[in-house]
XYZ file of C-alpha atoms in Angstrom:
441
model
C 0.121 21.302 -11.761
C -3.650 21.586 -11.540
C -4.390 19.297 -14.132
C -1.541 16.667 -12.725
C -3.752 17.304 -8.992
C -6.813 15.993 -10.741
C -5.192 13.369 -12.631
C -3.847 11.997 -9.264
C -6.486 12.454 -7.136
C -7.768 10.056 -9.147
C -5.489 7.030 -7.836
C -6.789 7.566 -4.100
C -7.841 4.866 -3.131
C -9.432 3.792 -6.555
C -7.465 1.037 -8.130
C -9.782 -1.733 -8.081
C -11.036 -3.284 -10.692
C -15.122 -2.914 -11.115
C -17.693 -4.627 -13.535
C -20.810 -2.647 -14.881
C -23.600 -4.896 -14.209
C -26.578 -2.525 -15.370
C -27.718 1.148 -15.603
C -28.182 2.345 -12.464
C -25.529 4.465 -11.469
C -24.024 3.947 -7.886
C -22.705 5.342 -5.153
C -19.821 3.793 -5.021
C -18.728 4.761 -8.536
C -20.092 2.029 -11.072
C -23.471 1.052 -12.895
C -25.027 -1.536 -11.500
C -28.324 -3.523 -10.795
C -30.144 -1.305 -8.124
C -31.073 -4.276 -6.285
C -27.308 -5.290 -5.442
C -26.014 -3.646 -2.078
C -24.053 -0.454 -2.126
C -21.556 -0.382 0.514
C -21.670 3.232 0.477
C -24.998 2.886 3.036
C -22.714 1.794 5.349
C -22.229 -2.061 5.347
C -20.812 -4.485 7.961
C -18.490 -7.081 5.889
C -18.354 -10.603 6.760
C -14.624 -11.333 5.007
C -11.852 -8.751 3.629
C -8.619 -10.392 2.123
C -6.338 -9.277 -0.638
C -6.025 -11.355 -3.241
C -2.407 -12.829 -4.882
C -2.841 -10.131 -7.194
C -3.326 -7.105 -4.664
C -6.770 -6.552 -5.397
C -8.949 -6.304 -2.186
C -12.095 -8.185 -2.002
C -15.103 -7.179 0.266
C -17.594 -9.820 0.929
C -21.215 -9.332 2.197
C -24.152 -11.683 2.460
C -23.701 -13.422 -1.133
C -22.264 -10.405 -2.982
C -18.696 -9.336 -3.058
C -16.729 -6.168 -4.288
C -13.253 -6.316 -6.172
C -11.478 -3.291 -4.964
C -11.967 -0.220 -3.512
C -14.524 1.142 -6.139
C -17.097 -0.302 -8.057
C -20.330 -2.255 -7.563
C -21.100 -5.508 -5.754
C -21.214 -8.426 -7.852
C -21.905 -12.190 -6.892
C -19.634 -14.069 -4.490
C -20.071 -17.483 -6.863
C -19.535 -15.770 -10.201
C -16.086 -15.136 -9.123
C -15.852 -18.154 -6.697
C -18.443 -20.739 -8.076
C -17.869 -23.033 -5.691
C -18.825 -21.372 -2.527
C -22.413 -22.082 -2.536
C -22.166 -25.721 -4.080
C -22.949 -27.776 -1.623
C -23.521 -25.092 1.688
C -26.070 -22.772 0.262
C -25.136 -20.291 2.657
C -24.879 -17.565 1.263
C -21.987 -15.643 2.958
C -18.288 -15.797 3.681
C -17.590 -16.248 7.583
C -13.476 -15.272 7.146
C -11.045 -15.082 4.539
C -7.181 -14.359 4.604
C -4.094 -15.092 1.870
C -1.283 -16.699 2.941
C 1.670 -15.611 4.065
C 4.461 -18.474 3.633
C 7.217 -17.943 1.199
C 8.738 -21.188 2.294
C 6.075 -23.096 0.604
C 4.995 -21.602 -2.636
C 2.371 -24.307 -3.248
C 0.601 -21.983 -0.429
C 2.240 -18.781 -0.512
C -0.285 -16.184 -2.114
C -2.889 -18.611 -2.004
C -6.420 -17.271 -0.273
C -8.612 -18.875 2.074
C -12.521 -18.698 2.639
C -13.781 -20.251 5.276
C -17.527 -20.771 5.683
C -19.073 -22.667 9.004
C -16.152 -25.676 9.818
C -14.941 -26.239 6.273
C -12.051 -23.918 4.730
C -12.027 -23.358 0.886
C -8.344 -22.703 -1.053
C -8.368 -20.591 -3.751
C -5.543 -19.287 -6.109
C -6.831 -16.989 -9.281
C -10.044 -17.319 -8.604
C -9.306 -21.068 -9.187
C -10.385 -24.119 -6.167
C -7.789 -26.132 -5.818
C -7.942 -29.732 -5.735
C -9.051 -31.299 -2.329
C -11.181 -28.209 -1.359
C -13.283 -27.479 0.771
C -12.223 -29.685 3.494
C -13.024 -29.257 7.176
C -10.460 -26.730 9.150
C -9.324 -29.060 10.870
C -7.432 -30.336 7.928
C -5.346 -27.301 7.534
C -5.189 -25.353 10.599
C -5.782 -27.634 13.886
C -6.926 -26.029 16.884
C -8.914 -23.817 14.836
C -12.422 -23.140 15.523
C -15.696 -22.800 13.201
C -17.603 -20.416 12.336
C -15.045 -17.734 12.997
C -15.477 -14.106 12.913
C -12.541 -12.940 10.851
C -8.835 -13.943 9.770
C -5.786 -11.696 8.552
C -2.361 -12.563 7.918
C 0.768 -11.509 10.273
C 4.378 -11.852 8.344
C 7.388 -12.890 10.505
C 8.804 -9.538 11.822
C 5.326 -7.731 12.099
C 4.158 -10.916 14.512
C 6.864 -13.369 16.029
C 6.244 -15.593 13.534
C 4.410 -16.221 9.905
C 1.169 -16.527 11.502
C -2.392 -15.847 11.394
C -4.744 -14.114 13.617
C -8.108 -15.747 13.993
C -10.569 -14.066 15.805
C -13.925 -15.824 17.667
C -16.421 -14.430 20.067
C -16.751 -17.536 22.313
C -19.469 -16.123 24.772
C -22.060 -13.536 24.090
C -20.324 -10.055 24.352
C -20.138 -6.460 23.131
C -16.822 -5.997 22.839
C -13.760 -8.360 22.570
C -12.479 -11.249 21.112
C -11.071 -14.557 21.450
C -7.740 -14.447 19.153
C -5.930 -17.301 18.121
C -2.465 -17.203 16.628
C -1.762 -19.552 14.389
C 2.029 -20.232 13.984
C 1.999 -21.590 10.224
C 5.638 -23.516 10.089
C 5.219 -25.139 13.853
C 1.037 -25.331 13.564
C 0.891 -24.435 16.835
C -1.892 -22.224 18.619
C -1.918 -19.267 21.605
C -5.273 -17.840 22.498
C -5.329 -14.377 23.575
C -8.469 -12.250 24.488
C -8.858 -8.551 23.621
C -11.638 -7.813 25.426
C -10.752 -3.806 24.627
C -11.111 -4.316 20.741
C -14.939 -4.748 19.343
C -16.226 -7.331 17.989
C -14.485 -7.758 14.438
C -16.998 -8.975 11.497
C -13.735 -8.665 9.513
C -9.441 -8.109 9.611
C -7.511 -6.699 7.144
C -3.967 -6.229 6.886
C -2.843 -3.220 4.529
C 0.394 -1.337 3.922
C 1.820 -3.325 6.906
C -1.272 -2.175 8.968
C -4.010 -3.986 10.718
C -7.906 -3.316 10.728
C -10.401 -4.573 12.646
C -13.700 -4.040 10.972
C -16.994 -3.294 12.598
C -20.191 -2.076 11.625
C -18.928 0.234 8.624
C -16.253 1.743 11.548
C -12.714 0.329 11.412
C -9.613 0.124 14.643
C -6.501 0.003 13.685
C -4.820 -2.335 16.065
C -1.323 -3.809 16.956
C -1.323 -7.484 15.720
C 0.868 -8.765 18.800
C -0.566 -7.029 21.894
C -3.771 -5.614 20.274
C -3.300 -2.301 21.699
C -5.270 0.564 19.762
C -3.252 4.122 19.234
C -5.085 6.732 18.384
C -8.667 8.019 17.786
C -10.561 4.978 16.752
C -13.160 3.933 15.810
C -13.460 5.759 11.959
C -15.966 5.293 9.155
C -14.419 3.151 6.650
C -16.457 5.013 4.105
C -13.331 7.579 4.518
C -10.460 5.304 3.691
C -11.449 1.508 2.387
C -14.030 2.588 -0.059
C -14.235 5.745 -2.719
C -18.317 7.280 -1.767
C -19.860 10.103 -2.458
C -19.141 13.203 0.486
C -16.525 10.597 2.130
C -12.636 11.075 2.661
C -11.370 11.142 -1.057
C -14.778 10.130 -2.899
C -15.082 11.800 -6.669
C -15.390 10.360 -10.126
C -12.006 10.673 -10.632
C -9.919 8.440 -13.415
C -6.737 6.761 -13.235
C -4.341 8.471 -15.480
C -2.645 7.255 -18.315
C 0.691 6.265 -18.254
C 1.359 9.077 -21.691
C 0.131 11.599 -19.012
C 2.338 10.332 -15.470
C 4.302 13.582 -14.293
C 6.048 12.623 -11.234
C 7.664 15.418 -8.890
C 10.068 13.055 -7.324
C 10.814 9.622 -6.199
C 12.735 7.712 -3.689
C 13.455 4.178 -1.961
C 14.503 4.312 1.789
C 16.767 1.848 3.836
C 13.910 -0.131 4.654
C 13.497 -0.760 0.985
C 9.927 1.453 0.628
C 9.548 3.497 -2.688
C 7.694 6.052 -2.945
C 6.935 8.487 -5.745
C 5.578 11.804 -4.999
C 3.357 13.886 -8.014
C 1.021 16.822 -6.382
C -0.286 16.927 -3.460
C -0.328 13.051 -3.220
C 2.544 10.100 -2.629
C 2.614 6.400 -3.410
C 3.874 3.580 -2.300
C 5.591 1.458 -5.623
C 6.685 -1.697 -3.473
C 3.083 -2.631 -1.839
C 2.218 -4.596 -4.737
C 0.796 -7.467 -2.494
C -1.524 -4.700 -1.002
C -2.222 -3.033 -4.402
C -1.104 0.463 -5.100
C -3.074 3.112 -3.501
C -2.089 6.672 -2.980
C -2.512 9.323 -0.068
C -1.864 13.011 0.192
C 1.133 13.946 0.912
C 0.237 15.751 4.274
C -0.938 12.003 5.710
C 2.146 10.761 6.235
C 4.226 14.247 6.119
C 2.277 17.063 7.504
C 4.529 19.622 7.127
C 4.558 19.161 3.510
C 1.573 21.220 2.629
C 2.419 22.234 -0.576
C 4.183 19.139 -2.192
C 7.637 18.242 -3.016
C 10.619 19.290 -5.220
C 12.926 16.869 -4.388
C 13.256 13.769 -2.069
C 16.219 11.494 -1.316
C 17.126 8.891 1.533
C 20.132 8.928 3.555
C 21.019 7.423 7.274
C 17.808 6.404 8.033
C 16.253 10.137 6.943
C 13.975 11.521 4.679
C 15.552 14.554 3.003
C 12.080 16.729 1.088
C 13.076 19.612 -0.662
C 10.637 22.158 -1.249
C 11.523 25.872 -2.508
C 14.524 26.687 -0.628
C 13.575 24.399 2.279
C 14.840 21.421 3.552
C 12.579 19.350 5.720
C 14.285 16.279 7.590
C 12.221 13.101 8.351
C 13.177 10.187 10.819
C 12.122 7.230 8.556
C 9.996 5.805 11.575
C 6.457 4.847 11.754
C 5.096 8.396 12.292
C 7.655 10.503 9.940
C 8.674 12.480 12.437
C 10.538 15.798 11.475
C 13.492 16.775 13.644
C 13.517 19.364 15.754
C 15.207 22.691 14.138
C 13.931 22.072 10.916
C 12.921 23.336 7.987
C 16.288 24.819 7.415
C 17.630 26.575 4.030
C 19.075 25.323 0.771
C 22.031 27.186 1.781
C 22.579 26.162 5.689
C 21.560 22.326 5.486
C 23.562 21.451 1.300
C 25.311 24.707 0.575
C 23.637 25.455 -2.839
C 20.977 28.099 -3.813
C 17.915 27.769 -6.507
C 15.643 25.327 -7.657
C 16.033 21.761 -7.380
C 14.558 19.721 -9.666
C 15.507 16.511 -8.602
C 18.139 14.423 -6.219
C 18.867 11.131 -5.405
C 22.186 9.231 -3.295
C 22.789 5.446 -4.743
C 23.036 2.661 -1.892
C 25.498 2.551 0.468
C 27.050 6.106 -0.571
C 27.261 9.715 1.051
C 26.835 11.915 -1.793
C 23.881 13.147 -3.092
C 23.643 13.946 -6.310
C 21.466 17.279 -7.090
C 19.660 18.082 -10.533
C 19.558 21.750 -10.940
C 18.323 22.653 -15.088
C 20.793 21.271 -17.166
C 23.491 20.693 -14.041
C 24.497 18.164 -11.753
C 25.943 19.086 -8.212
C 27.687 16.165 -5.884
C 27.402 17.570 -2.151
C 29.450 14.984 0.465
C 26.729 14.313 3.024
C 29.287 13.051 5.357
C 30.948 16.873 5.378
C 30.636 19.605 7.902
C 29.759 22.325 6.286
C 27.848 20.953 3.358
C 29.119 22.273 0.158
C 28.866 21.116 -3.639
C 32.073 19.359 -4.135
C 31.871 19.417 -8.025
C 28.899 19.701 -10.688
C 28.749 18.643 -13.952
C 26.363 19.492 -16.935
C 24.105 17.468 -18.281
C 22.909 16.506 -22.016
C 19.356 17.553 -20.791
C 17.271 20.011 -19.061
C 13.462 20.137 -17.216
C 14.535 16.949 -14.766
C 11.288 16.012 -12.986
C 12.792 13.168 -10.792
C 15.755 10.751 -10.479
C 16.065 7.786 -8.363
C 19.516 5.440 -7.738
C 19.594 1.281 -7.016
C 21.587 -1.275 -7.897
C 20.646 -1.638 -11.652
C 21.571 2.041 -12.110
C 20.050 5.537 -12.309
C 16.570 6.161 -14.226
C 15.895 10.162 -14.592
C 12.399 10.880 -14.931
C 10.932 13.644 -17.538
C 6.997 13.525 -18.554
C 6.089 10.250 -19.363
C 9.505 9.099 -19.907
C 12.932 8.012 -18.044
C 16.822 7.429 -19.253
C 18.762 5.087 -17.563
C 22.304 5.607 -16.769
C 24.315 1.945 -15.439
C 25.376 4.715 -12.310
C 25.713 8.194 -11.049
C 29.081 8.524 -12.718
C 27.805 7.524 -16.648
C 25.127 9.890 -15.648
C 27.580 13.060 -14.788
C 30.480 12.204 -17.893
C 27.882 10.776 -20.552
C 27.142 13.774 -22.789
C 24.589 12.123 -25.183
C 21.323 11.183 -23.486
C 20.248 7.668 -24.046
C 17.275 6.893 -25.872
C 13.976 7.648 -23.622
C 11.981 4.876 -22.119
C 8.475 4.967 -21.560
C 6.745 4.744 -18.173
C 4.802 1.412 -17.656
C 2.105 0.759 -15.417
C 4.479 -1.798 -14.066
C 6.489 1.022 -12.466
C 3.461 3.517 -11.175
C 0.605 1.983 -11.619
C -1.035 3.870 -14.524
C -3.100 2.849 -17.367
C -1.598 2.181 -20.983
């Protein structure tokens, strides 16, 4: 498990792309020119937006960095057009659409520099760009501060925030919402929130950038919870003596060893290998990983097992079971951990379990056995077990196009949970693509 620690370690926060542009090595993971900037020293960005691929981009001054590690590069090598006709030299705000009505905009990214707006879509202008702001989003003001996104059910509306400091202040902002299907405008001021050079929204969260601090704030009141400001050195960036810096390498996909994986009702996935978890369906976002104890803190020395039922995380370590309310802050109910035996009725290792949609049962890998336990039941007890055509089960994981069992670097899918338990030849292994975990080939 050491070796799997280092291997994953290695996805925190690292899976941006990067481009050696010399031989001077830099802090932030990369050879590079030592005259370009290294946002390790602690830079304030002008723009942060994902791109339609889930890379994040970081612009300063005329540079810009593609992901969270790696060195700056130059804004109009990627985005020739910026400085065509401006010559300014910087990127005032920048957000991607949010619209999945319209897919001629959907995914698409927007730079805006002084009153005209720029439309980009793989690294591509498209035709009629720039034009003045106006154009595209009326009401808007120039020379804004920053932009982010706001999906329909995390703001009212598919909207964006656009933030302006309209008199000389410290602290506060000016925020317009932009309704995108009505194009209509509200102006709010959060005068509590600094002054945001930059917004970002990530993993359904929003940042306002400052200095090289970050708040994390709601996008529909703009109330701050928590102990803000922090160094975004710690979390947006991988540096040297910061949060989860290291020269650390994103594992293969020959050499992926997952300790379990699961999808809630909400539709996350998450797959869980050492001390660290993911999050499979924030493509949009990119793939990034955290420890465990970030979102869990309880679970201090990983996970056996993990399944989803009623709105609950079920984790599985030794004989332990820890129960999670699937809310915002993972919040483990009172009473627990609780035994193998008192919460499922079964003793020993478990090396994997999973429940399919919509069902009460929950299926439990034990070496070369199966064991159904009826979650619906009081007491909990195995109701029958079955053996299997294989052994050394790191994960499994149930949806609607079946059941995939996870050993090493490979999986066998089963069409459901019964095939699984009556089948007693294995199928022929699949391999693990970067597709599904974000690994290298």
């Amino acid at each position: 498990m050491k070796l799997l620690t280092v291997l994953y370690l290695g996805l925190l926060l690292c899976l941006g792309a990067s481009l050696p542009l010399g031989d001077v090595t830099s802090a932030d993971g990369g050879a590079h020119d030592a005259t370009l900037p290294d946002r390790c020293d602690g830079i304030e960005f002008d723009a942060i937006t994902p791109d339609e691929k889930g890379n994040t981009i970081f612009f300063k001054g005329e540079h810009l960095w593609k992901g969270f590690h790696g060195p700056a590069e130059l804004s109009n090598e990627l985005f020739k057009e910026l400085d065509d006709d401006h010559n300014i030299g910087h990127v005032d705000a920048a957000f991607r659409m949010h619209n999945p009505e319209n897919h001629d905009e959907h995914d698409h990214v927007y730079f805006f520099l002084d009153d005209k707006v720029f439309r980009y879509y793989n690294q591509t202008l498209e035709n009629g760009y720039p034009k003045p702001i106006q154009d595209d989003f009326p009401g808007v003001p120039s020379h804004l501060d920053a932009a982010v996104e706001c999906p329909k059910g995390e703001c009212a509306a598919n909207s964006v925030l656009f933030f302006k400091v309209t008199h000389d202040a410290l602290t506060g902002h000016d925020v317009h919402v932009y309704d995108i299907d009505t194009k209509l405008i509200k102006t709010k001021t959060w005068s509590h929130l600094p002054v945001c050079t930059s917004a970002l929204r990530w993993l359904e969260h929003y940042y306002c950038l400052h200095g090289h601090n970050f708040t994390r704030f709601n996008p529909v009141s703009g109330e701050v919870s928590g102990n803000y400001p922090k160094d975004a050195r710690h979390y947006f960036m991988k540096c040297p003596n910061f949060g989860h810096g290291g020269d650390y390498k994103i594992p293969k996909c020959s050499e992926v060893k997952i300790d379990a994986i699961t999808t809630d009702e909400q539709g996350k996935k998450y797959f869980f290998a050492g001390p660290i978890y993911m999050r499979l369906d924030s493509h949009r976002d990119g793939l990034h990983a955290f420890p465990i104890t970030s979102a869990w803190k309880e679970m201090i020395n990983g996970v056996d097992a993990v399944f989803s039922y009623n709105d609950k995380t079920y984790m599985i370590k030794d004989d332990q079971v820890y129960i999670y309310k699937s809310d915002a802050h993972n919040t483990l109910i009172e009473g627990y951990p609780r035994t193998l035996k008192e919460e499922l009725g079964i003793e020993g290792h478990v090396d994997a379990a999973f429940v399919c949609p919509n069902k009460d049962t929950v299926h439990i890998i034990q070496g070369s056995m199966i064991r159904d336990v009826d979650l619906s039941a009081t007491p909990r007890a195995v109701t029958r077990d079955f053996p299997l055509p294989f052994s050394d089960v790191d994960a499994a994981l149930c949806s609607q196009e079946g059941v995939d069992v996870f050993k090493g670097p490979s999986y066998y899918h089963y069409d459901n949970a019964f095939t699984l338990a009556v089948t007693r030849i294995a199928p022929v292994p699949e391999k693990i693509t970067p597709a599904m975990m974000g690994c290298q080939e």
